[in-house]
PDB file of C-alpha atoms in Angstrom:
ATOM      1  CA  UNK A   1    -114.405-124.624-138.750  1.00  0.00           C
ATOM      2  CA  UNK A   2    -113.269-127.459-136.709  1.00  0.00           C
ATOM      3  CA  UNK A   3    -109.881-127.265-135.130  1.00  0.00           C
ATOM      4  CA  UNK A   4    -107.195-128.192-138.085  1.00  0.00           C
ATOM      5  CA  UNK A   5    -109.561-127.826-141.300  1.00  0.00           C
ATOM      6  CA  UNK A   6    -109.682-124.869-143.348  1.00  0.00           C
ATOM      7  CA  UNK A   7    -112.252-122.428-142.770  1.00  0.00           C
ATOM      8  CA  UNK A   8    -114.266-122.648-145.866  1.00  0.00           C
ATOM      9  CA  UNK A   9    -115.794-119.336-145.356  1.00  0.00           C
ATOM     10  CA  UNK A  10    -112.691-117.417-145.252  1.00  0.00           C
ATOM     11  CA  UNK A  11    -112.423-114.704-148.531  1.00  0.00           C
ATOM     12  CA  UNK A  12    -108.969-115.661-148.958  1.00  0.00           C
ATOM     13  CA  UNK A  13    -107.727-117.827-151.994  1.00  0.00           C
ATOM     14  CA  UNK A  14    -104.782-119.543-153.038  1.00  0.00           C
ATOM     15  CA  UNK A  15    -103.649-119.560-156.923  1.00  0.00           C
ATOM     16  CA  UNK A  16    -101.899-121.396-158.631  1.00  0.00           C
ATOM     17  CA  UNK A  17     -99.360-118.944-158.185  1.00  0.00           C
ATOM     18  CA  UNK A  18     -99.051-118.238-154.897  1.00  0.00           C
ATOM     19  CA  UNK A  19     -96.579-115.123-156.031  1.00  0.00           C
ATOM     20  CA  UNK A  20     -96.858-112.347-158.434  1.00  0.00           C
ATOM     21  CA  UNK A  21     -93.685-111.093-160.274  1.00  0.00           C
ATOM     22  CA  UNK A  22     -93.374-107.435-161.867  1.00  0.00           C
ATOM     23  CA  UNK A  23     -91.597-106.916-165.044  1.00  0.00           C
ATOM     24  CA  UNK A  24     -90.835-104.163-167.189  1.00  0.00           C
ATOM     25  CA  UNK A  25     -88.836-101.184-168.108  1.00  0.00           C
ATOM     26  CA  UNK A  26     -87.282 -98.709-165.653  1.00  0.00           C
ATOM     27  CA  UNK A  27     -89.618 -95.865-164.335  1.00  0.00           C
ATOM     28  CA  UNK A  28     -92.509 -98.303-165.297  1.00  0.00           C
ATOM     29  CA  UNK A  29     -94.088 -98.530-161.848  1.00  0.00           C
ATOM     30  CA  UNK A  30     -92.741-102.026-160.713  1.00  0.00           C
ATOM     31  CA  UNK A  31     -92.291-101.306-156.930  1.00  0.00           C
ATOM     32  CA  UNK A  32     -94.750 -98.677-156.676  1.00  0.00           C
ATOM     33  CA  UNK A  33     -97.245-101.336-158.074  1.00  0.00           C
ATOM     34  CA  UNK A  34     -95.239-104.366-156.191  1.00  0.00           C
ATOM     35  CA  UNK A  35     -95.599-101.986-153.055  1.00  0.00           C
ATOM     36  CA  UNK A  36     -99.304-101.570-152.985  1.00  0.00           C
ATOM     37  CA  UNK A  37    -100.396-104.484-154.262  1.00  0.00           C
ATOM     38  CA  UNK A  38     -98.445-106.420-151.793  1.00  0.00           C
ATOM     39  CA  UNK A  39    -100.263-104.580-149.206  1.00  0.00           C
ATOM     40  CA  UNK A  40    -103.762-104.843-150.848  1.00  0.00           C
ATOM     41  CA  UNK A  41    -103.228-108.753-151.167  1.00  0.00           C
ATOM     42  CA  UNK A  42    -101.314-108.805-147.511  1.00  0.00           C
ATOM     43  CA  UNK A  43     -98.004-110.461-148.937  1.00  0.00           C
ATOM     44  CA  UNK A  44     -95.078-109.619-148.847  1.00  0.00           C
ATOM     45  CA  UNK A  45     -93.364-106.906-151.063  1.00  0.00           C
ATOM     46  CA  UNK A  46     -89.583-107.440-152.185  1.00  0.00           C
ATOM     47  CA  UNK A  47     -88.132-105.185-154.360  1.00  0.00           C
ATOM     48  CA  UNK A  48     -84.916-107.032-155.976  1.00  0.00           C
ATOM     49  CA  UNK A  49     -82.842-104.284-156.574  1.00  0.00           C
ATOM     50  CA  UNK A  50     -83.042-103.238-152.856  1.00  0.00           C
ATOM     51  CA  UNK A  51     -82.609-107.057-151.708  1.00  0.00           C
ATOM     52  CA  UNK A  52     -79.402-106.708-153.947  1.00  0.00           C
ATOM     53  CA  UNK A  53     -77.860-103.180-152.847  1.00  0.00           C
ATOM     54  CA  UNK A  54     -78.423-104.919-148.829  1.00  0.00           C
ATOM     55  CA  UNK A  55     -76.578-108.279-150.209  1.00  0.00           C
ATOM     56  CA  UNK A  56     -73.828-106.120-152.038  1.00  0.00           C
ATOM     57  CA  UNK A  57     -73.349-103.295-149.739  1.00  0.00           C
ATOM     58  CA  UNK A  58     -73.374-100.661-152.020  1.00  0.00           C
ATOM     59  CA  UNK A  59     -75.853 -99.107-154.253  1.00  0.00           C
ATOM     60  CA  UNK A  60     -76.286-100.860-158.194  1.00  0.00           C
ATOM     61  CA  UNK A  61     -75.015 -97.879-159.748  1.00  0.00           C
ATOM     62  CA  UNK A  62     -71.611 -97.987-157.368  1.00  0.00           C
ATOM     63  CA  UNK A  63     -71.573-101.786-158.504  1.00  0.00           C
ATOM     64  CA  UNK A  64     -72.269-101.442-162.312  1.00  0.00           C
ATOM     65  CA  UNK A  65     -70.074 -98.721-162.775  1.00  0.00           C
ATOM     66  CA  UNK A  66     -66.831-100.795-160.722  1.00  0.00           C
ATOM     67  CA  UNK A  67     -67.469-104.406-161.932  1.00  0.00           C
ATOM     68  CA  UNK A  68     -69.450-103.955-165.370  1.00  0.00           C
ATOM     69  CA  UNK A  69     -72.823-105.379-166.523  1.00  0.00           C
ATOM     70  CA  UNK A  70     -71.838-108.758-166.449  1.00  0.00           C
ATOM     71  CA  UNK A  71     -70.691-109.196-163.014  1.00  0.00           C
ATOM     72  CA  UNK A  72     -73.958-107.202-161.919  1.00  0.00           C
ATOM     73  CA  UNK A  73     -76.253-109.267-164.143  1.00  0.00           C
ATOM     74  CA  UNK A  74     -74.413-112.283-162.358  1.00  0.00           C
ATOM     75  CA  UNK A  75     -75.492-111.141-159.190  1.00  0.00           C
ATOM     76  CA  UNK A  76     -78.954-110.258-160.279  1.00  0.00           C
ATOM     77  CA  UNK A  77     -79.343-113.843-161.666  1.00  0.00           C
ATOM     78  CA  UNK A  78     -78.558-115.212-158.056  1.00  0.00           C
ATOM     79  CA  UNK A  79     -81.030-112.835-156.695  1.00  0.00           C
ATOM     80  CA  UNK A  80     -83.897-114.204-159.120  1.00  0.00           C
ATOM     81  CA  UNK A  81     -83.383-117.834-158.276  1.00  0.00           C
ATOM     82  CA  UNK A  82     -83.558-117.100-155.206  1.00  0.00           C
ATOM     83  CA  UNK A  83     -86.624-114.940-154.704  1.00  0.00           C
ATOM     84  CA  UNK A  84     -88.913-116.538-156.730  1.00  0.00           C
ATOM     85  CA  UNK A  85     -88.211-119.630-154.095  1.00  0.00           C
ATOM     86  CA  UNK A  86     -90.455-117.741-151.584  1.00  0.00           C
ATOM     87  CA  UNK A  87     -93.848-118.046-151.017  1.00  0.00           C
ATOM     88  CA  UNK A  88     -96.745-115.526-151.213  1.00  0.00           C
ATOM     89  CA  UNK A  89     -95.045-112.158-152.344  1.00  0.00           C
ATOM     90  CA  UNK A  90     -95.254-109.712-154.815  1.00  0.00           C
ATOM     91  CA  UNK A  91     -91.649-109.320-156.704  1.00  0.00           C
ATOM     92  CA  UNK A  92     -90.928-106.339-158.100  1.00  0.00           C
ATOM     93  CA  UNK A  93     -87.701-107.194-160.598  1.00  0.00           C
ATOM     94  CA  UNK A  94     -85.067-105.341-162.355  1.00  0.00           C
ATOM     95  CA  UNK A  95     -85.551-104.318-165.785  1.00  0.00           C
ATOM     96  CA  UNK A  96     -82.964-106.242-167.694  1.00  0.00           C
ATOM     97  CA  UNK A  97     -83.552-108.927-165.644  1.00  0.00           C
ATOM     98  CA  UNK A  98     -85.738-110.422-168.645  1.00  0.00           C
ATOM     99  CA  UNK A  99     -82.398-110.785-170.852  1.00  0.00           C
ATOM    100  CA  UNK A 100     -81.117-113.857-169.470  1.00  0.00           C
ATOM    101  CA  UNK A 101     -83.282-117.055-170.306  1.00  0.00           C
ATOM    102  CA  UNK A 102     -82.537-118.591-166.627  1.00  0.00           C
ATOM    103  CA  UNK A 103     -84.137-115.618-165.074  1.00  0.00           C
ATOM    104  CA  UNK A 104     -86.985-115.771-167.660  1.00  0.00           C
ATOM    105  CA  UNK A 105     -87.851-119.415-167.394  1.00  0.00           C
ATOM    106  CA  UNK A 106     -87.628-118.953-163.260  1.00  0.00           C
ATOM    107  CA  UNK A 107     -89.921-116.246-163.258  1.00  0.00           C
ATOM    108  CA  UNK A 108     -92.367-117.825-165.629  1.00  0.00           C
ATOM    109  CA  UNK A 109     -92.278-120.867-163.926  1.00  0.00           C
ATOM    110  CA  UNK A 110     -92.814-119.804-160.040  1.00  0.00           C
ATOM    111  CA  UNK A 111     -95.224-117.215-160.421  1.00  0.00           C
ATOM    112  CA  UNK A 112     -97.569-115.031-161.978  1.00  0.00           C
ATOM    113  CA  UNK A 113     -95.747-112.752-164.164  1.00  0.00           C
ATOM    114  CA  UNK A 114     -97.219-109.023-164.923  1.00  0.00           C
ATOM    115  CA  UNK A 115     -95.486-106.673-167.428  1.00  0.00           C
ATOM    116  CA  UNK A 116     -96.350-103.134-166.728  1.00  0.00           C
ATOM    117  CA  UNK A 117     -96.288-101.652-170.307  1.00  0.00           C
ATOM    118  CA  UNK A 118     -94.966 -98.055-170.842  1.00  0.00           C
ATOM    119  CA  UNK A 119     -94.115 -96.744-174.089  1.00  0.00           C
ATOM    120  CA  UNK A 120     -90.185 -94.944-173.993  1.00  0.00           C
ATOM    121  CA  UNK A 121     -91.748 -91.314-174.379  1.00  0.00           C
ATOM    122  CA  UNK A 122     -94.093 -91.932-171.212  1.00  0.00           C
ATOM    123  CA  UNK A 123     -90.732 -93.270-169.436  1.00  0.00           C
ATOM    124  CA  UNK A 124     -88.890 -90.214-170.280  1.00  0.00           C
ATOM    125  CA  UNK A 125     -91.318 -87.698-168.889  1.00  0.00           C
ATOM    126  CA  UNK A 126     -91.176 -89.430-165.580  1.00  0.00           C
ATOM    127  CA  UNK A 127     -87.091 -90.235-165.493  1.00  0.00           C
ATOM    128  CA  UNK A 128     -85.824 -87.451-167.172  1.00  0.00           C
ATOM    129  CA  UNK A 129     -84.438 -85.975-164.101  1.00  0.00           C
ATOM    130  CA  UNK A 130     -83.385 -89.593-162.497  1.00  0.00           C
ATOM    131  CA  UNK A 131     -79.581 -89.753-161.847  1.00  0.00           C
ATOM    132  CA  UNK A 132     -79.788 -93.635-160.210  1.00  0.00           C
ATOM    133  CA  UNK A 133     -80.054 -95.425-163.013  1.00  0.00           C
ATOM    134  CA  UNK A 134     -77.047 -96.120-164.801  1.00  0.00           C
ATOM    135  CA  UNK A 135     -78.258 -97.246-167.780  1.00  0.00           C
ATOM    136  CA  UNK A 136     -80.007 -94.265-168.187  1.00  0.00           C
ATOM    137  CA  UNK A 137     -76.912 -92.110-167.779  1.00  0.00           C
ATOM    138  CA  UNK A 138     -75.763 -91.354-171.105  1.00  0.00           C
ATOM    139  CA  UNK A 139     -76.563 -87.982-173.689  1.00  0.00           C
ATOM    140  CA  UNK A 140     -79.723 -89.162-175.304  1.00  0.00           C
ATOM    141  CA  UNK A 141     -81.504 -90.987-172.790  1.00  0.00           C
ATOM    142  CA  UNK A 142     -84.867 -90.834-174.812  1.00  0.00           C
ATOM    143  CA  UNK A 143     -83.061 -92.527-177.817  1.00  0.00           C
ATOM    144  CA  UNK A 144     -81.318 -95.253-175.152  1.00  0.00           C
ATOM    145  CA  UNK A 145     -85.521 -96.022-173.680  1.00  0.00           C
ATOM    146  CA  UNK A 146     -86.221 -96.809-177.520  1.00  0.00           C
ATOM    147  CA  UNK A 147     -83.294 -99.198-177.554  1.00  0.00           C
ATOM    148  CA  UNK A 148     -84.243-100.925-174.450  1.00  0.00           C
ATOM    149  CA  UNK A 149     -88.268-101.307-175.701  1.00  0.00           C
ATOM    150  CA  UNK A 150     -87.111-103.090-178.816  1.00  0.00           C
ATOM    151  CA  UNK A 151     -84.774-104.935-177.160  1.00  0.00           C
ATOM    152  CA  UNK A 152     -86.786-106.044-173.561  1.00  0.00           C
ATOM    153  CA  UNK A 153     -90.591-105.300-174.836  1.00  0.00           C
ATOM    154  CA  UNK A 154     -90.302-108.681-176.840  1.00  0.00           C
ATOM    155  CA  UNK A 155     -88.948-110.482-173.718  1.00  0.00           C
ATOM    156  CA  UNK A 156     -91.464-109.208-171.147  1.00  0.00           C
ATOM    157  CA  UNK A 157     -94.300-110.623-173.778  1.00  0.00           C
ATOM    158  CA  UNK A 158     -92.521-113.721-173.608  1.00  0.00           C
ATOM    159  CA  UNK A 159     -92.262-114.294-169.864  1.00  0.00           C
ATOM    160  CA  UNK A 160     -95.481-112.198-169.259  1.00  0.00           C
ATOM    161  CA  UNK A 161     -99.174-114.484-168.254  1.00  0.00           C
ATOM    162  CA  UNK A 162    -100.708-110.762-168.278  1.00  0.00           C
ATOM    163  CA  UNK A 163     -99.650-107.721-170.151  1.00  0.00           C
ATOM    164  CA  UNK A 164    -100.719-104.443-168.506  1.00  0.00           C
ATOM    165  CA  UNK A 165    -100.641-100.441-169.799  1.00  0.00           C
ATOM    166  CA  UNK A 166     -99.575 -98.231-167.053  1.00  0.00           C
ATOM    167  CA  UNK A 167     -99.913 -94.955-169.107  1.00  0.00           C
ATOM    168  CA  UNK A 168    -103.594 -93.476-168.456  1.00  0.00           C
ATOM    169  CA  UNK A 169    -104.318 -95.391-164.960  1.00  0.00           C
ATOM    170  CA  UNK A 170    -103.937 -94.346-161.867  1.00  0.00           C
ATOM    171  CA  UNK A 171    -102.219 -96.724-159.182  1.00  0.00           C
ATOM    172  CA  UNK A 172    -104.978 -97.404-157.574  1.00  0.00           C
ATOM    173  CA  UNK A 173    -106.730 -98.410-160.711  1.00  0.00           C
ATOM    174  CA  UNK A 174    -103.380-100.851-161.315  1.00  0.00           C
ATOM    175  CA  UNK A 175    -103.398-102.342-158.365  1.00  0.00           C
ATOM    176  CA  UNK A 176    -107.287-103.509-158.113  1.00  0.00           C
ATOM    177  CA  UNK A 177    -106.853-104.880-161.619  1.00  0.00           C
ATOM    178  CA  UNK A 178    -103.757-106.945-160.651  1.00  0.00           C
ATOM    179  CA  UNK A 179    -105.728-108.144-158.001  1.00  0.00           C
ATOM    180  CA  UNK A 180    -108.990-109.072-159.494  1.00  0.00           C
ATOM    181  CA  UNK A 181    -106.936-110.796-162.296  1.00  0.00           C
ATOM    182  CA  UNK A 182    -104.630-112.557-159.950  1.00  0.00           C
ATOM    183  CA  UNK A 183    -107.723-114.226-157.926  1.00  0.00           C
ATOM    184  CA  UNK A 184    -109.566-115.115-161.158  1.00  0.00           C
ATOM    185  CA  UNK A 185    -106.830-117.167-162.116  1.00  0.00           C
ATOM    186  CA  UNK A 186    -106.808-118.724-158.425  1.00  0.00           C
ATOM    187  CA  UNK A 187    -110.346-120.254-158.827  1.00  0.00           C
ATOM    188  CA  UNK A 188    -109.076-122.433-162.035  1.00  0.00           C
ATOM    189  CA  UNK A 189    -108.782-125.679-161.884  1.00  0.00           C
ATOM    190  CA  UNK A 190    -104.954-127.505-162.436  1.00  0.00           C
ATOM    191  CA  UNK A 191    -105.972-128.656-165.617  1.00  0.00           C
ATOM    192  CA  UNK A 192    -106.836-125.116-166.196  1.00  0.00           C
ATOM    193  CA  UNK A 193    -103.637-123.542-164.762  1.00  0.00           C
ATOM    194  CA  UNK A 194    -101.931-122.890-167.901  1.00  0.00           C
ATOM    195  CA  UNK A 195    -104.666-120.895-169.189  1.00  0.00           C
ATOM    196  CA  UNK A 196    -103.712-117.661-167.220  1.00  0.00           C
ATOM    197  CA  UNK A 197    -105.287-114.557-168.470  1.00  0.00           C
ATOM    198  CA  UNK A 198    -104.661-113.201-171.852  1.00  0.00           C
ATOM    199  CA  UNK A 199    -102.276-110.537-172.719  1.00  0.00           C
ATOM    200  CA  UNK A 200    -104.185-107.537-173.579  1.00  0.00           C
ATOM    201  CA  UNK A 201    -103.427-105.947-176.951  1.00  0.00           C
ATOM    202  CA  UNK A 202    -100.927-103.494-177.395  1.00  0.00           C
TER     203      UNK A 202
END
């Protein structure tokens, strides 16, 4: 290609959405997904609760525990708006970040939102023995998954272009479908933007 123009050879694409966004409950695979798929698409990978323990100096858990939800969601909020600001990366978010409509409508709006689907009993094989998460501390953490799926699972549909079950999948398996979803939607034209890809059924 001639010095200055685009190369139109090159396999690379640019969507709509230059970024993809993660969503969903705890222990559903956000930055394990974000992580790979980052690397698979060569962006960058942030994972928000990690850019927010670095900006707060001190774990989440240290944080929720001394200044209560609000303050933390407060701080999480700030995070959002800021992240979803930058260019070509995959953002792997919090899982309550969903509950407040500013981070919704900022998410939906910047990028390409995925929710990685997992049903509470699938999340409490794999956290069972997790001792980070402080929401997650309590007796019945089995019965406090439920309460967060009927709470969030509405939300994530909500802010969601593409609804995604983790459960049978490998990562692998994840990731490529991200992908090849993520660069259908890049070939549509602007007055086709809006019509991301279509939840898949519950």
């Amino acid at each position: 290609a001639p010095q200055g123009q685009p190369n139109r050879c090159e396999t690379t694409v640019t969507a709509p959405h230059s970024s993809i966004f993660l969503v969903g409950l705890p222990g559903s695979g956000k930055s394990t997904v974000g992580r790979q798929l980052a690397r698979h698409l060569s962006l960058e990978f942030v994972d928000i609760d990690q850019h927010i323990e670095h900006e707060l100096g001190c774990s989440i858990r240290t944080y929720f525990e001394r200044e209560g939800e609000k303050a933390f969601r407060d701080v999480e909020q700030a995070a959002v708006a800021e992240l979803v600001q930058r260019p070509g990366v995959v953002l792997s978010t919090g899982g309550g970040a969903v509950l407040r409509p500013a981070n919704r409508d900022a998410l939906k709006n910047n990028g390409w939102v995925v929710y990685l689907k997992s049903s509470p009993d699938a999340l409490y094989r794999r956290l069972r023995h997790d001792k980070t998460r402080p929401l997650l501390q309590v007796d019945d953490p089995l019965q406090k998954l439920k309460d967060l799926y009927a709470v969030r699972h509405p939300l994530y549909r909500m802010v969601a272009h593409h609804v995604l079950e983790t459960g049978r999948p490998s990562v692998a398996t994840l990731v490529n479908h991200i992908a090849m979803q993520w660069e259908q939607q890049a070939f549509q034209t602007p007055a086709k933007a809006a019509q991301l890809p279509k939840p898949m059924a519950d």
